Amino acid sequence: MKKRAVYPGSFDPITNGHVDIIQRGLKIFDELVIAVLKNPKKDTLFSSDERVDMIRTIFKETPGVSVTAFHGLLTDFARKNEANVVIRGLRAISDFEYEFQMALMNRKLHPEMETFFLMPNLKYSFLSSNLVKEVFSLRGCLEGLVPAQVETRLRDKFPHKTGLAVKD
Ligand code: PNS
C-alpha cells in the first residue's frame, strides 16, 4: 500500500524552503498531495490557479507529486484524499506555537490523522513567502531563494519587472 501525505499551505508563492520540504517528504512518502489553500478572505498576490500552476510546473517531472487547490477544513481534504498524514515545515521555534495549535486542533477534528514535521535546510530557516514578496517588490535579489519560474511570475506582478538589486 502506498504511503500518501498531504502538504498544505498558502504557497503565495512557493519558495525553495517549500521545495526542500517536498523533496524531504518524498524520501518518506510515496505520494505527496500539495494542497494549495484557496481562501477568498485572504489577500494573496497570486490566485489559487496561479499558485497551483507554478507548483505543477516545478514538479512536472517528479513522480509522486500532485497539486490541488482546496478550501474548507484541511481534515476534510485529507479524508477525501485518503491521506492520514499532514506534512508541515518547521523553520524555527517561532513557528512552533502556531503549528502546535494547528496540529492539535486537526487531531481533535480527525484523530486518525497525524501531523509530520520536517525541518528545511538551515539556509532556508529565515525564508518565507511574505519576505520573498517584500524583497522582490523593493528590488532585492532573490537568488537561491525561489525557483526560476516563481521569479518570472513575480516579474509579471510588479511594475519594475526586475528583482535585481539596484545601486543608487
Ligand atoms: O502556509 P500557511 O498559510 O501557513 O498554511 C496554513 C494552512 C493552509 C495549513 C491552514 O491555514 C489550513 O489548514 N487551513 C484550512 C482551514 C482549516 O482546516 N483550519 C483549521 C486548522 S487548525
CSV table of N, CA and C and ligand atoms in Angstrom, one decimal:
chain,number,residue,atom,x,y,z
A,1,MET,N,0.8,-1.2,0.0
A,1,MET,CA,0.0,0.0,0.0
A,1,MET,C,0.9,1.3,0.0
A,2,LYS,N,0.5,2.2,-0.9
A,2,LYS,CA,1.3,3.4,-1.0
A,2,LYS,C,1.1,4.4,0.2
A,3,LYS,N,2.2,5.0,0.7
A,3,LYS,CA,2.1,5.9,1.8
A,3,LYS,C,1.8,7.3,1.2
A,4,ARG,N,0.7,7.9,1.5
A,4,ARG,CA,0.4,9.2,0.9
A,4,ARG,C,0.3,10.3,2.0
A,5,ALA,N,0.8,11.4,1.8
A,5,ALA,CA,0.7,12.5,2.7
A,5,ALA,C,0.2,13.8,2.0
A,6,VAL,N,-0.4,14.7,2.8
A,6,VAL,CA,-0.8,16.0,2.2
A,6,VAL,C,0.1,17.0,2.8
A,7,TYR,N,0.6,17.9,1.9
A,7,TYR,CA,1.4,19.0,2.3
A,7,TYR,C,0.6,20.3,2.0
A,8,PRO,N,0.0,20.9,3.0
A,8,PRO,CA,-0.9,22.1,2.8
A,8,PRO,C,-0.2,23.4,3.0
A,9,GLY,N,-0.7,24.4,2.4
A,9,GLY,CA,-0.1,25.7,2.6
A,9,GLY,C,-0.7,26.8,1.7
A,10,SER,N,-0.3,28.0,1.9
A,10,SER,CA,-0.8,29.1,1.1
A,10,SER,C,0.1,29.2,-0.2
A,11,PHE,N,1.4,28.9,0.0
A,11,PHE,CA,2.3,28.9,-1.2
A,11,PHE,C,2.1,30.1,-2.0
A,12,ASP,N,2.2,31.3,-1.4
A,12,ASP,CA,2.0,32.6,-2.1
A,12,ASP,C,3.2,33.4,-2.1
A,13,PRO,N,4.3,33.1,-2.9
A,13,PRO,CA,4.4,31.9,-3.8
A,13,PRO,C,5.2,30.8,-3.1
A,14,ILE,N,5.3,29.7,-3.8
A,14,ILE,CA,6.2,28.6,-3.3
A,14,ILE,C,7.7,29.1,-3.3
A,15,THR,N,8.4,28.7,-2.2
A,15,THR,CA,9.8,29.1,-2.1
A,15,THR,C,10.7,27.9,-2.2
A,16,ASN,N,12.0,28.1,-2.2
A,16,ASN,CA,12.9,27.0,-2.2
A,16,ASN,C,12.8,26.2,-0.8
A,17,GLY,N,12.4,26.9,0.2
A,17,GLY,CA,12.2,26.2,1.5
A,17,GLY,C,11.0,25.2,1.4
A,18,HIS,N,9.9,25.6,0.7
A,18,HIS,CA,8.9,24.6,0.5
A,18,HIS,C,9.4,23.4,-0.4
A,19,VAL,N,10.1,23.8,-1.4
A,19,VAL,CA,10.6,22.7,-2.4
A,19,VAL,C,11.5,21.7,-1.6
A,20,ASP,N,12.3,22.3,-0.7
A,20,ASP,CA,13.2,21.4,0.2
A,20,ASP,C,12.3,20.5,1.0
A,21,ILE,N,11.2,21.0,1.6
A,21,ILE,CA,10.3,20.1,2.4
A,21,ILE,C,9.7,19.0,1.5
A,22,ILE,N,9.3,19.4,0.3
A,22,ILE,CA,8.7,18.4,-0.6
A,22,ILE,C,9.7,17.3,-0.9
A,23,GLN,N,10.9,17.7,-1.2
A,23,GLN,CA,12.0,16.7,-1.5
A,23,GLN,C,12.2,15.8,-0.3
A,24,ARG,N,12.2,16.4,0.9
A,24,ARG,CA,12.4,15.5,2.0
A,24,ARG,C,11.2,14.6,2.2
A,25,GLY,N,10.1,15.1,2.0
A,25,GLY,CA,8.8,14.3,2.2
A,25,GLY,C,8.8,13.1,1.3
A,26,LEU,N,9.3,13.4,0.0
A,26,LEU,CA,9.3,12.3,-1.0
A,26,LEU,C,10.2,11.1,-0.6
A,27,LYS,N,11.2,11.4,0.3
A,27,LYS,CA,12.1,10.3,0.8
A,27,LYS,C,11.3,9.4,1.7
A,28,ILE,N,10.2,9.9,2.3
A,28,ILE,CA,9.5,9.1,3.3
A,28,ILE,C,8.1,8.6,2.8
A,29,PHE,N,7.5,9.4,2.0
A,29,PHE,CA,6.2,9.1,1.5
A,29,PHE,C,6.2,8.8,0.0
A,30,ASP,N,5.4,7.9,-0.5
A,30,ASP,CA,5.3,7.5,-1.9
A,30,ASP,C,4.6,8.6,-2.7
A,31,GLU,N,3.6,9.2,-2.1
A,31,GLU,CA,2.8,10.2,-2.8
A,31,GLU,C,2.6,11.4,-1.9
A,32,LEU,N,2.8,12.6,-2.5
A,32,LEU,CA,2.6,13.9,-1.8
A,32,LEU,C,1.5,14.6,-2.5
A,33,VAL,N,0.4,15.0,-1.8
A,33,VAL,CA,-0.6,15.8,-2.4
A,33,VAL,C,-0.4,17.2,-1.9
A,34,ILE,N,0.1,18.1,-2.8
A,34,ILE,CA,0.3,19.5,-2.4
A,34,ILE,C,-1.0,20.2,-2.4
A,35,ALA,N,-1.5,20.7,-1.2
A,35,ALA,CA,-2.8,21.3,-1.1
A,35,ALA,C,-2.7,22.8,-0.9
A,36,VAL,N,-3.1,23.5,-2.0
A,36,VAL,CA,-2.9,25.0,-2.0
A,36,VAL,C,-4.2,25.6,-1.5
A,37,LEU,N,-4.1,26.4,-0.4
A,37,LEU,CA,-5.3,27.0,0.2
A,37,LEU,C,-5.9,28.1,-0.7
A,38,LYS,N,-7.2,27.9,-0.9
A,38,LYS,CA,-8.0,28.8,-1.7
A,38,LYS,C,-8.9,29.5,-0.7
A,39,ASN,N,-8.5,30.7,-0.3
A,39,ASN,CA,-9.3,31.4,0.7
A,39,ASN,C,-9.7,32.8,0.2
A,40,PRO,N,-10.9,32.9,-0.2
A,40,PRO,CA,-11.3,34.3,-0.8
A,40,PRO,C,-11.2,35.4,0.2
A,41,LYS,N,-11.1,35.1,1.5
A,41,LYS,CA,-11.0,36.1,2.5
A,41,LYS,C,-9.5,36.6,2.7
A,42,LYS,N,-8.6,35.7,2.2
A,42,LYS,CA,-7.2,36.1,2.4
A,42,LYS,C,-6.7,36.7,1.2
A,43,ASP,N,-6.0,37.9,1.4
A,43,ASP,CA,-5.5,38.6,0.2
A,43,ASP,C,-4.2,37.9,-0.2
A,44,THR,N,-4.1,37.4,-1.4
A,44,THR,CA,-2.9,36.8,-1.9
A,44,THR,C,-2.4,37.5,-3.1
A,45,LEU,N,-1.1,37.5,-3.4
A,45,LEU,CA,-0.6,38.1,-4.6
A,45,LEU,C,-1.0,37.3,-5.8
A,46,PHE,N,-0.9,36.0,-5.7
A,46,PHE,CA,-1.2,35.1,-6.8
A,46,PHE,C,-2.5,34.4,-6.5
A,47,SER,N,-3.3,34.2,-7.6
A,47,SER,CA,-4.6,33.5,-7.4
A,47,SER,C,-4.3,32.0,-7.1
A,48,SER,N,-5.3,31.3,-6.7
A,48,SER,CA,-5.0,29.9,-6.4
A,48,SER,C,-4.6,29.1,-7.7
A,49,ASP,N,-5.3,29.5,-8.8
A,49,ASP,CA,-4.9,28.9,-10.1
A,49,ASP,C,-3.4,29.1,-10.4
A,50,GLU,N,-3.0,30.3,-10.2
A,50,GLU,CA,-1.6,30.7,-10.5
A,50,GLU,C,-0.6,29.9,-9.6
A,51,ARG,N,-1.0,29.8,-8.3
A,51,ARG,CA,-0.1,29.1,-7.3
A,51,ARG,C,-0.1,27.6,-7.7
A,52,VAL,N,-1.2,27.0,-8.0
A,52,VAL,CA,-1.2,25.6,-8.4
A,52,VAL,C,-0.4,25.4,-9.6
A,53,ASP,N,-0.6,26.3,-10.6
A,53,ASP,CA,0.1,26.2,-11.9
A,53,ASP,C,1.6,26.2,-11.7
A,54,MET,N,2.1,27.2,-10.8
A,54,MET,CA,3.6,27.3,-10.6
A,54,MET,C,4.1,26.0,-10.0
A,55,ILE,N,3.4,25.5,-9.0
A,55,ILE,CA,3.9,24.2,-8.3
A,55,ILE,C,3.9,23.1,-9.3
A,56,ARG,N,2.8,23.0,-10.1
A,56,ARG,CA,2.7,21.9,-11.1
A,56,ARG,C,3.9,21.9,-12.1
A,57,THR,N,4.2,23.2,-12.5
A,57,THR,CA,5.3,23.3,-13.5
A,57,THR,C,6.6,22.9,-12.8
A,58,ILE,N,6.9,23.3,-11.6
A,58,ILE,CA,8.1,22.9,-10.9
A,58,ILE,C,8.3,21.4,-10.7
A,59,PHE,N,7.1,20.7,-10.5
A,59,PHE,CA,7.2,19.3,-10.2
A,59,PHE,C,6.7,18.4,-11.3
A,60,LYS,N,6.6,19.0,-12.5
A,60,LYS,CA,6.0,18.2,-13.6
A,60,LYS,C,6.8,16.9,-13.9
A,61,GLU,N,8.1,16.9,-13.6
A,61,GLU,CA,8.9,15.7,-13.9
A,61,GLU,C,9.1,14.8,-12.6
A,62,THR,N,8.4,15.2,-11.6
A,62,THR,CA,8.7,14.5,-10.3
A,62,THR,C,7.5,13.5,-10.0
A,63,PRO,N,7.8,12.2,-10.1
A,63,PRO,CA,6.7,11.2,-9.8
A,63,PRO,C,6.3,11.3,-8.4
A,64,GLY,N,5.0,11.1,-8.1
A,64,GLY,CA,4.5,11.0,-6.8
A,64,GLY,C,4.0,12.4,-6.3
A,65,VAL,N,4.1,13.4,-7.1
A,65,VAL,CA,3.7,14.8,-6.6
A,65,VAL,C,2.4,15.1,-7.4
A,66,SER,N,1.3,15.5,-6.7
A,66,SER,CA,0.2,16.1,-7.3
A,66,SER,C,-0.2,17.4,-6.6
A,67,VAL,N,-0.9,18.3,-7.3
A,67,VAL,CA,-1.1,19.6,-6.8
A,67,VAL,C,-2.6,19.9,-7.0
A,68,THR,N,-3.3,20.3,-5.9
A,68,THR,CA,-4.7,20.6,-5.9
A,68,THR,C,-5.0,21.8,-5.0
A,69,ALA,N,-5.9,22.7,-5.5
A,69,ALA,CA,-6.4,23.8,-4.6
A,69,ALA,C,-7.4,23.2,-3.7
A,70,PHE,N,-7.5,23.7,-2.5
A,70,PHE,CA,-8.6,23.3,-1.6
A,70,PHE,C,-9.1,24.5,-0.8
A,71,HIS,N,-10.4,24.3,-0.3
A,71,HIS,CA,-10.9,25.3,0.6
A,71,HIS,C,-11.7,24.5,1.7
A,72,GLY,N,-12.0,25.1,2.8
A,72,GLY,CA,-12.7,24.4,3.8
A,72,GLY,C,-11.6,23.8,4.8
A,73,LEU,N,-12.1,22.8,5.5
A,73,LEU,CA,-11.2,22.2,6.5
A,73,LEU,C,-10.1,21.3,5.9
A,74,LEU,N,-8.9,21.4,6.4
A,74,LEU,CA,-7.8,20.5,5.9
A,74,LEU,C,-8.1,19.1,6.2
A,75,THR,N,-8.8,18.8,7.4
A,75,THR,CA,-9.1,17.4,7.7
A,75,THR,C,-10.0,16.8,6.7
A,76,ASP,N,-11.0,17.6,6.2
A,76,ASP,CA,-11.9,17.1,5.2
A,76,ASP,C,-11.2,16.8,3.9
A,77,PHE,N,-10.3,17.7,3.6
A,77,PHE,CA,-9.5,17.4,2.4
A,77,PHE,C,-8.7,16.2,2.5
A,78,ALA,N,-8.1,16.0,3.7
A,78,ALA,CA,-7.2,14.8,3.9
A,78,ALA,C,-8.1,13.5,3.8
A,79,ARG,N,-9.3,13.5,4.4
A,79,ARG,CA,-10.2,12.4,4.3
A,79,ARG,C,-10.5,12.1,2.9
A,80,LYS,N,-10.9,13.1,2.2
A,80,LYS,CA,-11.3,12.9,0.8
A,80,LYS,C,-10.2,12.3,-0.1
A,81,ASN,N,-9.0,12.7,0.3
A,81,ASN,CA,-7.8,12.2,-0.5
A,81,ASN,C,-7.2,11.0,0.1
A,82,GLU,N,-7.8,10.4,1.1
A,82,GLU,CA,-7.4,9.2,1.7
A,82,GLU,C,-5.9,9.3,2.2
A,83,ALA,N,-5.6,10.4,2.8
A,83,ALA,CA,-4.3,10.6,3.4
A,83,ALA,C,-4.5,10.8,4.9
A,84,ASN,N,-3.7,10.1,5.7
A,84,ASN,CA,-3.8,10.4,7.2
A,84,ASN,C,-2.6,10.9,7.8
A,85,VAL,N,-1.8,11.5,6.9
A,85,VAL,CA,-0.6,12.3,7.4
A,85,VAL,C,-0.6,13.7,6.7
A,86,VAL,N,-0.3,14.7,7.5
A,86,VAL,CA,-0.1,16.0,7.0
A,86,VAL,C,1.3,16.4,7.3
A,87,ILE,N,2.0,17.0,6.3
A,87,ILE,CA,3.4,17.4,6.5
A,87,ILE,C,3.3,18.9,6.7
A,88,ARG,N,4.1,19.4,7.6
A,88,ARG,CA,4.4,20.8,7.8
A,88,ARG,C,5.8,21.0,8.0
A,89,GLY,N,6.3,22.2,7.5
A,89,GLY,CA,7.7,22.5,7.7
A,89,GLY,C,7.9,23.3,9.0
A,90,LEU,N,8.9,23.1,9.7
A,90,LEU,CA,9.2,23.9,10.9
A,90,LEU,C,10.6,24.6,10.7
A,91,ARG,N,10.6,25.9,10.6
A,91,ARG,CA,11.8,26.6,10.4
A,91,ARG,C,12.5,27.0,11.7
A,92,ALA,N,11.8,27.4,12.7
A,92,ALA,CA,12.4,27.9,13.9
A,92,ALA,C,11.4,27.8,15.0
A,93,ILE,N,11.9,28.1,16.2
A,93,ILE,CA,11.0,28.0,17.4
A,93,ILE,C,9.8,28.9,17.2
A,94,SER,N,9.9,30.0,16.5
A,94,SER,CA,8.8,30.9,16.3
A,94,SER,C,7.7,30.2,15.5
A,95,ASP,N,7.9,29.2,14.7
A,95,ASP,CA,6.8,28.5,14.0
A,95,ASP,C,6.1,27.6,15.0
A,96,PHE,N,6.7,27.3,16.1
A,96,PHE,CA,6.2,26.1,16.8
A,96,PHE,C,4.8,26.3,17.4
A,97,GLU,N,4.6,27.5,18.0
A,97,GLU,CA,3.3,27.7,18.7
A,97,GLU,C,2.1,27.5,17.8
A,98,TYR,N,2.2,28.2,16.7
A,98,TYR,CA,1.1,28.2,15.7
A,98,TYR,C,0.9,26.7,15.1
A,99,GLU,N,2.1,26.1,14.9
A,99,GLU,CA,2.0,24.7,14.3
A,99,GLU,C,1.4,23.7,15.3
A,100,PHE,N,1.8,23.9,16.6
A,100,PHE,CA,1.4,23.0,17.6
A,100,PHE,C,-0.1,23.1,17.8
A,101,GLN,N,-0.6,24.4,17.8
A,101,GLN,CA,-2.1,24.7,18.0
A,101,GLN,C,-2.8,24.0,16.8
A,102,MET,N,-2.3,24.2,15.6
A,102,MET,CA,-3.0,23.7,14.4
A,102,MET,C,-3.0,22.2,14.4
A,103,ALA,N,-1.8,21.6,14.8
A,103,ALA,CA,-1.7,20.1,14.8
A,103,ALA,C,-2.7,19.5,15.8
A,104,LEU,N,-2.9,20.2,17.0
A,104,LEU,CA,-3.8,19.6,18.0
A,104,LEU,C,-5.2,19.9,17.6
A,105,MET,N,-5.5,21.0,17.0
A,105,MET,CA,-6.9,21.2,16.5
A,105,MET,C,-7.2,20.2,15.4
A,106,ASN,N,-6.3,19.9,14.5
A,106,ASN,CA,-6.5,18.9,13.5
A,106,ASN,C,-6.7,17.5,14.1
A,107,ARG,N,-6.0,17.3,15.2
A,107,ARG,CA,-6.1,16.0,15.8
A,107,ARG,C,-7.5,15.8,16.5
A,108,LYS,N,-8.0,16.9,17.0
A,108,LYS,CA,-9.4,16.9,17.6
A,108,LYS,C,-10.4,16.6,16.5
A,109,LEU,N,-10.2,17.3,15.3
A,109,LEU,CA,-11.1,17.1,14.2
A,109,LEU,C,-11.0,15.8,13.5
A,110,HIS,N,-9.8,15.2,13.6
A,110,HIS,CA,-9.6,13.9,12.8
A,110,HIS,C,-8.5,13.1,13.6
A,111,PRO,N,-8.9,12.4,14.6
A,111,PRO,CA,-8.0,11.7,15.5
A,111,PRO,C,-7.0,10.7,14.8
A,112,GLU,N,-7.4,10.2,13.6
A,112,GLU,CA,-6.5,9.3,13.0
A,112,GLU,C,-5.5,9.9,12.1
A,113,MET,N,-5.6,11.3,12.0
A,113,MET,CA,-4.6,12.0,11.1
A,113,MET,C,-3.4,12.5,12.0
A,114,GLU,N,-2.2,12.2,11.5
A,114,GLU,CA,-1.0,12.7,12.2
A,114,GLU,C,-0.4,13.9,11.5
A,115,THR,N,0.2,14.8,12.2
A,115,THR,CA,1.0,15.9,11.6
A,115,THR,C,2.4,15.5,11.7
A,116,PHE,N,3.1,15.6,10.6
A,116,PHE,CA,4.5,15.2,10.5
A,116,PHE,C,5.4,16.4,10.2
A,117,PHE,N,6.2,16.8,11.1
A,117,PHE,CA,7.0,18.0,11.0
A,117,PHE,C,8.4,17.7,10.4
A,118,LEU,N,8.8,18.5,9.4
A,118,LEU,CA,10.1,18.3,8.8
A,118,LEU,C,10.8,19.7,8.8
A,119,MET,N,12.1,19.6,9.1
A,119,MET,CA,12.9,20.9,9.1
A,119,MET,C,13.6,21.1,7.8
A,120,PRO,N,13.5,22.3,7.2
A,120,PRO,CA,14.2,22.5,5.9
A,120,PRO,C,15.7,22.7,6.2
A,121,ASN,N,16.5,22.7,5.2
A,121,ASN,CA,17.9,23.0,5.2
A,121,ASN,C,18.0,24.4,6.0
A,122,LEU,N,19.1,24.5,6.8
A,122,LEU,CA,19.3,25.7,7.6
A,122,LEU,C,19.3,26.9,6.8
A,123,LYS,N,19.8,26.8,5.5
A,123,LYS,CA,19.9,28.0,4.7
A,123,LYS,C,18.6,28.6,4.3
A,124,TYR,N,17.5,27.9,4.6
A,124,TYR,CA,16.1,28.4,4.3
A,124,TYR,C,15.4,28.7,5.6
A,125,SER,N,16.1,28.7,6.7
A,125,SER,CA,15.4,28.9,8.0
A,125,SER,C,14.8,30.3,8.2
A,126,PHE,N,15.3,31.2,7.4
A,126,PHE,CA,14.8,32.6,7.6
A,126,PHE,C,13.8,33.0,6.5
A,127,LEU,N,13.6,32.0,5.6
A,127,LEU,CA,12.8,32.3,4.3
A,127,LEU,C,11.3,32.2,4.5
A,128,SER,N,10.6,33.1,4.0
A,128,SER,CA,9.1,33.0,4.0
A,128,SER,C,8.5,33.6,2.7
A,129,SER,N,7.3,33.2,2.3
A,129,SER,CA,6.7,33.8,1.1
A,129,SER,C,6.5,35.3,1.3
A,130,ASN,N,6.2,35.7,2.5
A,130,ASN,CA,5.9,37.1,2.7
A,130,ASN,C,7.2,38.0,2.5
A,131,LEU,N,8.3,37.4,3.0
A,131,LEU,CA,9.6,38.2,2.8
A,131,LEU,C,10.0,38.2,1.3
A,132,VAL,N,9.7,37.1,0.6
A,132,VAL,CA,10.1,37.0,-0.8
A,132,VAL,C,9.3,38.1,-1.5
A,133,LYS,N,8.0,38.3,-1.2
A,133,LYS,CA,7.2,39.3,-1.9
A,133,LYS,C,7.8,40.7,-1.6
A,134,GLU,N,8.1,40.9,-0.3
A,134,GLU,CA,8.6,42.2,0.1
A,134,GLU,C,9.9,42.6,-0.5
A,135,VAL,N,10.8,41.6,-0.5
A,135,VAL,CA,12.2,41.8,-1.0
A,135,VAL,C,12.1,42.1,-2.5
A,136,PHE,N,11.3,41.3,-3.2
A,136,PHE,CA,11.2,41.5,-4.7
A,136,PHE,C,10.5,42.8,-5.0
A,137,SER,N,9.5,43.2,-4.3
A,137,SER,CA,8.8,44.4,-4.6
A,137,SER,C,9.7,45.6,-4.4
A,138,LEU,N,10.8,45.4,-3.5
A,138,LEU,CA,11.7,46.5,-3.2
A,138,LEU,C,13.0,46.3,-4.0
A,139,ARG,N,12.9,45.5,-5.0
A,139,ARG,CA,14.0,45.3,-6.0
A,139,ARG,C,15.2,44.6,-5.4
A,140,GLY,N,15.0,43.8,-4.3
A,140,GLY,CA,16.1,43.0,-3.8
A,140,GLY,C,16.3,41.7,-4.6
A,141,CYS,N,17.5,41.1,-4.3
A,141,CYS,CA,17.9,39.9,-5.1
A,141,CYS,C,17.3,38.7,-4.4
A,142,LEU,N,16.7,37.8,-5.2
A,142,LEU,CA,16.1,36.6,-4.6
A,142,LEU,C,16.9,35.3,-5.0
A,143,GLU,N,18.1,35.5,-5.5
A,143,GLU,CA,18.9,34.4,-6.0
A,143,GLU,C,19.0,33.3,-4.9
A,144,GLY,N,18.7,32.1,-5.4
A,144,GLY,CA,18.8,30.9,-4.5
A,144,GLY,C,17.6,30.7,-3.5
A,145,LEU,N,16.6,31.6,-3.6
A,145,LEU,CA,15.5,31.6,-2.6
A,145,LEU,C,14.2,31.1,-3.2
A,146,VAL,N,14.0,31.3,-4.5
A,146,VAL,CA,12.8,30.8,-5.2
A,146,VAL,C,13.1,30.1,-6.5
A,147,PRO,N,12.3,29.2,-6.9
A,147,PRO,CA,12.5,28.5,-8.2
A,147,PRO,C,12.4,29.6,-9.3
A,148,ALA,N,13.2,29.4,-10.5
A,148,ALA,CA,13.2,30.4,-11.6
A,148,ALA,C,11.8,30.7,-12.0
A,149,GLN,N,10.9,29.7,-12.1
A,149,GLN,CA,9.5,30.0,-12.6
A,149,GLN,C,8.8,31.0,-11.7
A,150,VAL,N,9.1,31.0,-10.4
A,150,VAL,CA,8.5,31.9,-9.5
A,150,VAL,C,9.0,33.3,-9.7
A,151,GLU,N,10.3,33.4,-9.9
A,151,GLU,CA,10.9,34.8,-10.2
A,151,GLU,C,10.3,35.4,-11.4
A,152,THR,N,10.1,34.5,-12.5
A,152,THR,CA,9.5,35.0,-13.7
A,152,THR,C,8.1,35.5,-13.4
A,153,ARG,N,7.3,34.8,-12.6
A,153,ARG,CA,5.9,35.2,-12.4
A,153,ARG,C,5.9,36.5,-11.5
A,154,LEU,N,6.9,36.6,-10.6
A,154,LEU,CA,6.9,37.8,-9.8
A,154,LEU,C,7.2,39.0,-10.6
A,155,ARG,N,8.0,38.8,-11.7
A,155,ARG,CA,8.3,40.0,-12.6
A,155,ARG,C,7.0,40.4,-13.3
A,156,ASP,N,6.1,39.5,-13.6
A,156,ASP,CA,4.9,39.9,-14.2
A,156,ASP,C,4.0,40.7,-13.3
A,157,LYS,N,4.1,40.4,-12.0
A,157,LYS,CA,3.3,41.1,-11.0
A,157,LYS,C,3.7,42.5,-10.6
A,158,PHE,N,5.0,42.7,-10.6
A,158,PHE,CA,5.5,44.0,-10.2
A,158,PHE,C,5.9,44.9,-11.3
A,159,PRO,N,5.5,46.2,-11.2
A,159,PRO,CA,5.8,47.1,-12.4
A,159,PRO,C,7.3,47.2,-12.7
A,160,HIS,N,8.2,47.1,-11.8
A,160,HIS,CA,9.6,47.4,-12.1
A,160,HIS,C,10.2,46.2,-12.9
A,161,LYS,N,9.5,45.0,-12.9
A,161,LYS,CA,9.9,43.9,-13.7
A,161,LYS,C,11.3,43.3,-13.5
A,162,THR,N,11.8,43.6,-12.4
A,162,THR,CA,13.1,43.0,-12.1
A,162,THR,C,13.3,42.8,-10.6
A,163,GLY,N,13.9,41.8,-10.2
A,163,GLY,CA,14.2,41.5,-8.8
A,163,GLY,C,15.6,41.8,-8.4
A,164,LEU,N,16.4,42.3,-9.4
A,164,LEU,CA,17.8,42.5,-9.1
A,164,LEU,C,18.0,43.8,-8.3
A,165,ALA,N,19.0,43.7,-7.3
A,165,ALA,CA,19.3,44.8,-6.5
A,165,ALA,C,19.8,45.9,-7.4
A,166,VAL,N,19.4,47.1,-7.2
A,166,VAL,CA,19.9,48.2,-8.0
A,166,VAL,C,20.7,49.2,-7.1
A,167,LYS,N,21.7,49.7,-7.6
A,167,LYS,CA,22.5,50.7,-6.8
A,167,LYS,C,22.1,52.1,-7.2
A,168,ASP,N,22.2,53.0,-6.2
A,168,ASP,CA,21.8,54.4,-6.5
A,168,ASP,C,22.9,55.0,-7.3
B,1,PNS,O1,1.2,28.3,4.5
B,1,PNS,P1,0.2,28.6,5.6
B,1,PNS,O2,-0.5,29.8,5.3
B,1,PNS,O3,0.9,28.6,7.0
B,1,PNS,O4,-0.8,27.3,5.7
B,1,PNS,C1,-1.9,27.3,6.6
B,1,PNS,C2,-2.8,26.2,6.3
B,1,PNS,C3,-3.3,26.2,4.9
B,1,PNS,C4,-2.2,24.8,6.5
B,1,PNS,C5,-4.0,26.4,7.3
B,1,PNS,O5,-4.5,27.7,7.2
B,1,PNS,C6,-5.2,25.4,7.0
B,1,PNS,O6,-5.1,24.2,7.2
B,1,PNS,N1,-6.3,26.0,6.5
B,1,PNS,C7,-7.5,25.2,6.2
B,1,PNS,C8,-8.7,25.5,7.2
B,1,PNS,C9,-8.5,24.6,8.4
B,1,PNS,O7,-8.5,23.4,8.3
B,1,PNS,N2,-8.4,25.3,9.6
B,1,PNS,C10,-8.3,24.6,10.8
B,1,PNS,C11,-6.8,24.2,11.0
B,1,PNS,S1,-6.4,24.1,12.7
